[in-house]
CSV table of C-alpha atoms in Angstrom, one decimal:
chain,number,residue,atom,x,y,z
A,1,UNK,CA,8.9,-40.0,-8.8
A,2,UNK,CA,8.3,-36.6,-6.9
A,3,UNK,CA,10.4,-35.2,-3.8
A,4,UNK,CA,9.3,-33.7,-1.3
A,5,UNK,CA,8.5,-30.6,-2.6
A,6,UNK,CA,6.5,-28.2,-3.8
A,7,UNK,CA,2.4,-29.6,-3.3
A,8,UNK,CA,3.2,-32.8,-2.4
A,9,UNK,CA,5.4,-31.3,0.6
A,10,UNK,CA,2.4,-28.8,1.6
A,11,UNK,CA,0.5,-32.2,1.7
A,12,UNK,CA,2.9,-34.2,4.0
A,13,UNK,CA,2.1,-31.2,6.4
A,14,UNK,CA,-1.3,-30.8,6.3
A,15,UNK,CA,-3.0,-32.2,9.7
A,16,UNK,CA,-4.5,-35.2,9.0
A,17,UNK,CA,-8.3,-35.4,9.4
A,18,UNK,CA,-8.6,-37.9,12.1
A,19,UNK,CA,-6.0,-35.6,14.1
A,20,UNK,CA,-8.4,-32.7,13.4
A,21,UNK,CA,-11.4,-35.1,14.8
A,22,UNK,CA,-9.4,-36.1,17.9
A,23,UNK,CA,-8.8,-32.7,19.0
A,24,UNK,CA,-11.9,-31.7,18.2
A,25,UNK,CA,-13.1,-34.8,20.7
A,26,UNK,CA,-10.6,-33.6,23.1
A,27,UNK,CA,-12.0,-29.8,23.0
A,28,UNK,CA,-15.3,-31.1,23.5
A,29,UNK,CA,-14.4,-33.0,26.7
A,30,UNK,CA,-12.7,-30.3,28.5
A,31,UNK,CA,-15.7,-28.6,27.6
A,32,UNK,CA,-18.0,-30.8,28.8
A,33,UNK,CA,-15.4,-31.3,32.1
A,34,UNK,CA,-15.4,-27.3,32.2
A,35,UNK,CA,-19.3,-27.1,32.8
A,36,UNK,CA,-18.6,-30.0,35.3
A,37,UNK,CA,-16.5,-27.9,37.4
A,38,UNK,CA,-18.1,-24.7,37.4
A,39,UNK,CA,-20.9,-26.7,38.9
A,40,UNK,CA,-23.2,-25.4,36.5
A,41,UNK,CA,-26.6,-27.0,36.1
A,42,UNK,CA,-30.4,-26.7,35.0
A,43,UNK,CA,-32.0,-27.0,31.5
A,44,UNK,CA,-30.0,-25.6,29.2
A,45,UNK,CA,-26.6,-27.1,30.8
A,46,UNK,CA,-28.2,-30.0,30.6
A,47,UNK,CA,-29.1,-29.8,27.0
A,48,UNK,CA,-25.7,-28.3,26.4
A,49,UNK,CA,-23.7,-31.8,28.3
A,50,UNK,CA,-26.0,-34.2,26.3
A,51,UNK,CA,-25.8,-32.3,22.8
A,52,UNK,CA,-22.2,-32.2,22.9
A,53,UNK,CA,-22.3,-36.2,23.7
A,54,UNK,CA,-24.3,-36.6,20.9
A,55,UNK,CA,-21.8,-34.4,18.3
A,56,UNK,CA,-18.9,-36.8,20.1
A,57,UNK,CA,-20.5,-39.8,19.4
A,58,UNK,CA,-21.7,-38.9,16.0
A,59,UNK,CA,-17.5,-37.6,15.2
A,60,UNK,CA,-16.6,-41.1,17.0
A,61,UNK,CA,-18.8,-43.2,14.6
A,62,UNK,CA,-18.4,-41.1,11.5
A,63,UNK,CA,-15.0,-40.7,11.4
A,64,UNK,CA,-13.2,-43.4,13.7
A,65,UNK,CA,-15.6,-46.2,13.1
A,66,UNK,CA,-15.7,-45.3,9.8
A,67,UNK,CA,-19.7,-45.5,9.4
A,68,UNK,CA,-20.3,-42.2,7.3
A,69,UNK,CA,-18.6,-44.0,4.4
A,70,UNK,CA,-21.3,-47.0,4.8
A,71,UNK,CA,-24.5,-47.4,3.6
A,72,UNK,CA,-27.3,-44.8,5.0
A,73,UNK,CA,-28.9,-47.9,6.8
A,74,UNK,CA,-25.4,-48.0,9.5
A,75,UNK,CA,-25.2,-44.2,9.4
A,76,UNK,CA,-29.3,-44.2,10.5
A,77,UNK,CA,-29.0,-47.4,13.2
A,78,UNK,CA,-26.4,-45.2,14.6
A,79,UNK,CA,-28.0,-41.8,14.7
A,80,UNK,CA,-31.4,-43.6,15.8
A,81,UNK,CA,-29.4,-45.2,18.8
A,82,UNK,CA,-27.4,-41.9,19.7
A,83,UNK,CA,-30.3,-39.8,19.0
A,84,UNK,CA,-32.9,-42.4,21.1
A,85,UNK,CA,-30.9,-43.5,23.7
A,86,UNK,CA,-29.5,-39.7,24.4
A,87,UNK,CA,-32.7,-37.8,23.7
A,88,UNK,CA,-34.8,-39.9,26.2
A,89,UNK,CA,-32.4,-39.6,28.8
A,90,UNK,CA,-32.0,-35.6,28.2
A,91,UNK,CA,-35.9,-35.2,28.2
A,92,UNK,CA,-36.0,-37.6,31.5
A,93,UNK,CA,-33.0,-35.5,33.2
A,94,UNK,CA,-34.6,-32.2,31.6
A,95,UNK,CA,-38.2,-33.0,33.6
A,96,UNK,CA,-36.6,-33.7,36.8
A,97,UNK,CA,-34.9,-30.2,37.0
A,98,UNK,CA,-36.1,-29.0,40.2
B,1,UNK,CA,-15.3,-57.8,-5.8
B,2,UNK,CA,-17.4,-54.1,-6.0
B,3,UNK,CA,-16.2,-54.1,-1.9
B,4,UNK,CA,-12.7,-54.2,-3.3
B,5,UNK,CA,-13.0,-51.7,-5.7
B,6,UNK,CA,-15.0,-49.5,-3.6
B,7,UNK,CA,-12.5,-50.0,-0.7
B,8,UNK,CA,-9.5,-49.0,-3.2
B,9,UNK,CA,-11.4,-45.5,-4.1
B,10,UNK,CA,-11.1,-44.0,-0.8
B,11,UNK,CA,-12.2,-47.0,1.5
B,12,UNK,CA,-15.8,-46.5,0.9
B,13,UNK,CA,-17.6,-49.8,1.3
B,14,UNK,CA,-21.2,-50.3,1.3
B,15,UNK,CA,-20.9,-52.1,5.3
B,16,UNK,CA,-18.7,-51.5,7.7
B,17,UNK,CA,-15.2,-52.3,8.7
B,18,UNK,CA,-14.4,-55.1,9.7
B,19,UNK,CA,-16.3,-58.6,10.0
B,20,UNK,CA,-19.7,-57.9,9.5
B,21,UNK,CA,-20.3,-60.5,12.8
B,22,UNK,CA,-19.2,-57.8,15.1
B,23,UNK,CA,-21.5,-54.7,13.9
B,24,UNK,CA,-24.7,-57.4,15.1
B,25,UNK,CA,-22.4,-57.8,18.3
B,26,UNK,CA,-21.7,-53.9,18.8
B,27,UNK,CA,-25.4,-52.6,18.5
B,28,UNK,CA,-26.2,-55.5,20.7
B,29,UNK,CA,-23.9,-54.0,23.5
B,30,UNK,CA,-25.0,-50.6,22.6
B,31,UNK,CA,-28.8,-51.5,23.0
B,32,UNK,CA,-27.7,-52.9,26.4
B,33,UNK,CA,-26.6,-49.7,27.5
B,34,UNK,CA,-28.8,-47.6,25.8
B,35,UNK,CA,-31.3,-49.3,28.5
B,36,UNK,CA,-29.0,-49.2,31.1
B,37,UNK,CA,-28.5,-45.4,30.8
B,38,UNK,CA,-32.4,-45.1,30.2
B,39,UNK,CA,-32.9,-46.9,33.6
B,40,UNK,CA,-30.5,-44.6,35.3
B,41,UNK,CA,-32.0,-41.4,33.6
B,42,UNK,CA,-35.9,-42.9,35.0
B,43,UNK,CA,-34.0,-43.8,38.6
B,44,UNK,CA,-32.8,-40.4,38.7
B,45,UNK,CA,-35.7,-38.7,38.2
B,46,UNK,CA,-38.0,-40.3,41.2
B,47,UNK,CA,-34.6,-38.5,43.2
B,48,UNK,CA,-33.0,-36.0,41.6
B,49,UNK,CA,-31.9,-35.0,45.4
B,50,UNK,CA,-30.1,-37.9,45.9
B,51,UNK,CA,-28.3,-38.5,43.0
B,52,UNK,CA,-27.0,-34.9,42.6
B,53,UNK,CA,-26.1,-35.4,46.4
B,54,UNK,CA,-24.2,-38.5,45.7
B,55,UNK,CA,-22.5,-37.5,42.3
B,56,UNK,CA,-20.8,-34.6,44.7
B,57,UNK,CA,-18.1,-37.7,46.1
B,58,UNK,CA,-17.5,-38.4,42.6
B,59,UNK,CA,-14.0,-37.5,40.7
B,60,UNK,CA,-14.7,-35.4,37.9
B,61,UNK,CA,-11.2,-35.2,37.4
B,62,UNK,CA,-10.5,-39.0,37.0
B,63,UNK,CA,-13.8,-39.2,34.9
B,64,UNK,CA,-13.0,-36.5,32.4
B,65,UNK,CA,-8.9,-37.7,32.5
B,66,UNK,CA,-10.3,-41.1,31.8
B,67,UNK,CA,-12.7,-39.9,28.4
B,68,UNK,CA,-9.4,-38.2,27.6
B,69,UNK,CA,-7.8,-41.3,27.7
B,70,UNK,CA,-10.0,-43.1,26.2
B,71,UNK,CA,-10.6,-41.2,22.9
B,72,UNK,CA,-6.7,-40.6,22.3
B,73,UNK,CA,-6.4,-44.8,22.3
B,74,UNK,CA,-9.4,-44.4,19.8
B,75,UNK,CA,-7.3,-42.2,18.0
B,76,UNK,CA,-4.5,-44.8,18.2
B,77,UNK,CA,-6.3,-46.8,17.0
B,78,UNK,CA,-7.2,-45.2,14.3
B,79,UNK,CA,-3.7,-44.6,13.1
B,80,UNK,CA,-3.2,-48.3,13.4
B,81,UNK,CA,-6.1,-49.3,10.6
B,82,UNK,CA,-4.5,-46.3,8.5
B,83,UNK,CA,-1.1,-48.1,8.9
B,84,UNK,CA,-2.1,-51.3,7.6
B,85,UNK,CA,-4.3,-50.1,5.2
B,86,UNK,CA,-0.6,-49.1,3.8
B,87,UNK,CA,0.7,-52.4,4.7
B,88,UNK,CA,2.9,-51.2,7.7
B,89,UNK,CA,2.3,-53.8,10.0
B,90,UNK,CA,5.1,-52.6,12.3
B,91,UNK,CA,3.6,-49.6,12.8
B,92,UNK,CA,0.5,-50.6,12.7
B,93,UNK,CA,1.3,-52.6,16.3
B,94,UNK,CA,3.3,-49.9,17.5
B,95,UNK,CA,-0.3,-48.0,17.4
B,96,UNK,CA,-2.5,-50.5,18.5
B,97,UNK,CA,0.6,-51.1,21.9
B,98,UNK,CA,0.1,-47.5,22.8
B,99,UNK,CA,-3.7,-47.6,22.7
B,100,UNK,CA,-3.2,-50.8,24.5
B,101,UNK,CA,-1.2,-48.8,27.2
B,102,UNK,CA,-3.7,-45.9,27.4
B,103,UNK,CA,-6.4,-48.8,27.9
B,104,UNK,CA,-4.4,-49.9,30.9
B,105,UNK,CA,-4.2,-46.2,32.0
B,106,UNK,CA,-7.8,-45.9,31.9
B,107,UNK,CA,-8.0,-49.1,34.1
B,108,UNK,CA,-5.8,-48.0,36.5
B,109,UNK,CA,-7.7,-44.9,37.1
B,110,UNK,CA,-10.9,-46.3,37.4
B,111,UNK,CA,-9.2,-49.3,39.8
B,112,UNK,CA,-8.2,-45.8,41.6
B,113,UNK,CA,-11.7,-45.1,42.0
B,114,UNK,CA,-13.1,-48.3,42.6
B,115,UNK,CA,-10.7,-48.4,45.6
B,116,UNK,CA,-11.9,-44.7,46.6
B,117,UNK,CA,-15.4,-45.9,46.7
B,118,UNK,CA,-15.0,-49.1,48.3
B,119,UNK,CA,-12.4,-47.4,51.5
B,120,UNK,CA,-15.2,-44.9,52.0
B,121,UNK,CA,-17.6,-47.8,52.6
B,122,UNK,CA,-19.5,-47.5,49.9
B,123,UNK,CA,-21.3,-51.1,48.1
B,124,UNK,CA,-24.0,-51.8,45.9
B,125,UNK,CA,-26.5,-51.3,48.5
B,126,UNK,CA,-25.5,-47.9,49.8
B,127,UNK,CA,-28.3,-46.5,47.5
B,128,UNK,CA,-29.8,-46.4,44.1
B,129,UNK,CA,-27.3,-43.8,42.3
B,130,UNK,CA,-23.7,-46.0,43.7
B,131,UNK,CA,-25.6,-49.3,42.5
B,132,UNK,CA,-26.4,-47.9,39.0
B,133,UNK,CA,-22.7,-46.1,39.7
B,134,UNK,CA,-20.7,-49.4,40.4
B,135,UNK,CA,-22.7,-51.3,38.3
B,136,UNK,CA,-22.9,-49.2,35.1
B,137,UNK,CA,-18.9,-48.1,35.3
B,138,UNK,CA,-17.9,-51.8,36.0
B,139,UNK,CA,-19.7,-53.5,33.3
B,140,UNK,CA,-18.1,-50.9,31.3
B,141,UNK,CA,-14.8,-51.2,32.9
B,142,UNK,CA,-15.2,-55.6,32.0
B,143,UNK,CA,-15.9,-54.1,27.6
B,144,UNK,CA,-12.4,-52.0,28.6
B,145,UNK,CA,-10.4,-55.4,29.7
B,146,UNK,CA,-12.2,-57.5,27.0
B,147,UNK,CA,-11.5,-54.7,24.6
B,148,UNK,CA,-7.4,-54.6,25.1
B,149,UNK,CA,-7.7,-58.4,25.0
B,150,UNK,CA,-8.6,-58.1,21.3
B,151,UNK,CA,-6.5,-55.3,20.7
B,152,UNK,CA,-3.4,-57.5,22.6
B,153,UNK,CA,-4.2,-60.5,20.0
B,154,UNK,CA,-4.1,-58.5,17.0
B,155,UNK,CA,-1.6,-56.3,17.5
B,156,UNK,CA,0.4,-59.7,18.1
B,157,UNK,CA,-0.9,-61.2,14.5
B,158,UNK,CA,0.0,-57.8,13.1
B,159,UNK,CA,3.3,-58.0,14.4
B,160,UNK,CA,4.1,-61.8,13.2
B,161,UNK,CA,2.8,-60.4,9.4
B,162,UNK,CA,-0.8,-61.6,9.9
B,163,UNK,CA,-2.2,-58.7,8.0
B,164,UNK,CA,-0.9,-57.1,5.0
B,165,UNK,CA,-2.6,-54.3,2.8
B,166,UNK,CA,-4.7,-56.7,1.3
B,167,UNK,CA,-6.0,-58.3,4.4
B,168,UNK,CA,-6.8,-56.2,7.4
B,169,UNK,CA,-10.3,-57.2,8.7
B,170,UNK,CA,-9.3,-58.7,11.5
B,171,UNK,CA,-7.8,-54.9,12.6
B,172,UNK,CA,-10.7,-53.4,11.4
B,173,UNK,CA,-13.2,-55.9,13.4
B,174,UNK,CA,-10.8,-55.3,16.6
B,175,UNK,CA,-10.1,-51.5,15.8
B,176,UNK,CA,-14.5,-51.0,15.7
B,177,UNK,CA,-15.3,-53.1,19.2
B,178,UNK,CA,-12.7,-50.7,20.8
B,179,UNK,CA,-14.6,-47.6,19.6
B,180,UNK,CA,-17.8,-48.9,20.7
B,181,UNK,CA,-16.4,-49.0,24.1
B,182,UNK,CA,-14.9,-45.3,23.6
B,183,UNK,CA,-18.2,-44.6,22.0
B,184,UNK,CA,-20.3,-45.8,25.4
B,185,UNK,CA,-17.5,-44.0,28.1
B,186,UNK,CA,-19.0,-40.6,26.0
B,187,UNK,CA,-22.1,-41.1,26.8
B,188,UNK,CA,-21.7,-42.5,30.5
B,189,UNK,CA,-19.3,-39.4,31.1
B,190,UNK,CA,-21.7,-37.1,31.2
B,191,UNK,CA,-24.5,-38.8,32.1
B,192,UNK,CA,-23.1,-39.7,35.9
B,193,UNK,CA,-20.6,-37.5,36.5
B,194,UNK,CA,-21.8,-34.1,35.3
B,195,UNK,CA,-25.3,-33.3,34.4
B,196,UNK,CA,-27.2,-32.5,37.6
């Protein structure tokens, strides 16, 4: 039996790595909310807001959903519906910038 | 029995958590709104005008305070798998009740909305961005209500000793439905209240 000392303590500390992801999530959003307000638009914001919904939904289903310890068949019907379902609606929104 | 031993070694498993039953059901609901979110994108583009127009009366604020919400009750969540994953079914309910509450938060606000929308006269037929708006949000809003039912039945199971170290699928099938629904909020987000 060990106290809490010495590595084990530093461990006990450390922030766990599901914290680390939800602040990460939580950066991303007030980023995302931040180019909302500033009422910024056009191609690249557009490609900005979409690729950071993509990096959110691939942290959600990595790490809280737990697919990136799965087999790669999950990991790819995930990225293929993230990827698809945001890529066509970035190119749609990205063709009808005026 | 390679599941089990896999799952011991740092939870690695060759499917995901949970019943295997409720992946089929999540990317079933995800290609659901993968269309609907296509159909908006297509709608939007025949009146780019309009919809940027319309998302003005929209609240950013409650949008972005509710994607907030929602990924810290994923989070919760979260904690609760890793607390009975360690057998701590106490704590494991004390998680999944606060990602519970923050579910009813997020309801709240979007009820908040709702209300907004509906005082200013606005319906389904007021034009093509508020029906895909009501439309989209509420059938996400019914995954939200359906979502803290499950979490509301196994935190209660949890909390009578239904699941112990050993046996914790049913917080792990519960635990992946609710980030589905945090997972489709992301996208939505975005989507109708920002990019224009």
């Amino acid at each position: 039996m060990s106290g809490p000392t010495g590595k084990s303590a530093r461990t006990a500390h450390r922030l766990r790595p599901d914290t680390g992801i939800w602040l990460l999530l939580l950066a991303l959003t007030a980023t995302t909310f931040g180019v909302g307000e500033a009422g910024l638009g056009g191609v690249w914001v557009i490609g900005l807001v979409m690729g950071l919904a993509v990096l959110k939904g691939y942290l959600v289903s990595g790490f809280f959903m737990g697919l990136r310890r799965t087999r790669l068949l999950w990991r790819l019907l995930m990225l293929g519906w993230l990827v698809g379902v945001v890529g066509t609606v970035a190119a749609l929104c990205l063709t009808a910038v005026k | 029995m390679a599941q089990l031993e896999a799952a011991s070694a740092g939870f690695e498993t060759e499917n995901p958590p949970g019943d295997l039953a409720i992946w089929f059901f999540i990317f079933a609901e995800l290609l659901v709104f993968g269309v609907f979110f296509i159909a908006y994108a297509v709608a939007r583009r025949h009146d780019v005008a309009l919809f940027d127009h319309s998302q003005l009366s929209l609240s950013r604020v409650a949008g972005g305070a509710n994607t907030a919400v929602l990924i810290t009750s994923s989070y919760f969540v979260v904690r609760a798998v890793a607390a009975i994953r360690r057998g701590d079914a106490r704590r494991c309910s004390g998680w999944l009740l606060g990602a519970i509450s923050l579910g009813a938060v997020f309801v709240v606000i979007k009820l908040t909305e709702f209300h907004a929308k509906f005082a200013a006269g606005v319906t389904l037929s007021t034009n093509t961005f508020f029906m895909f708006y009501l439309s989209l949000t509420f059938f996400h809003f019914m995954h939200v209500i359906m979502g803290m039912v499950i979490l509301a039945a196994v935190a209660l199971k949890a909390r009578r000793g239904g699941y112990s170290a050993e046996d914790y699928t049913g917080v792990e099938t519960g635990a992946s439905y609710w980030h589905m629904v945090d997972l489709v909020w992301i996208i939505l987000f975005p989507l109708v209240y920002v990019v224009h």
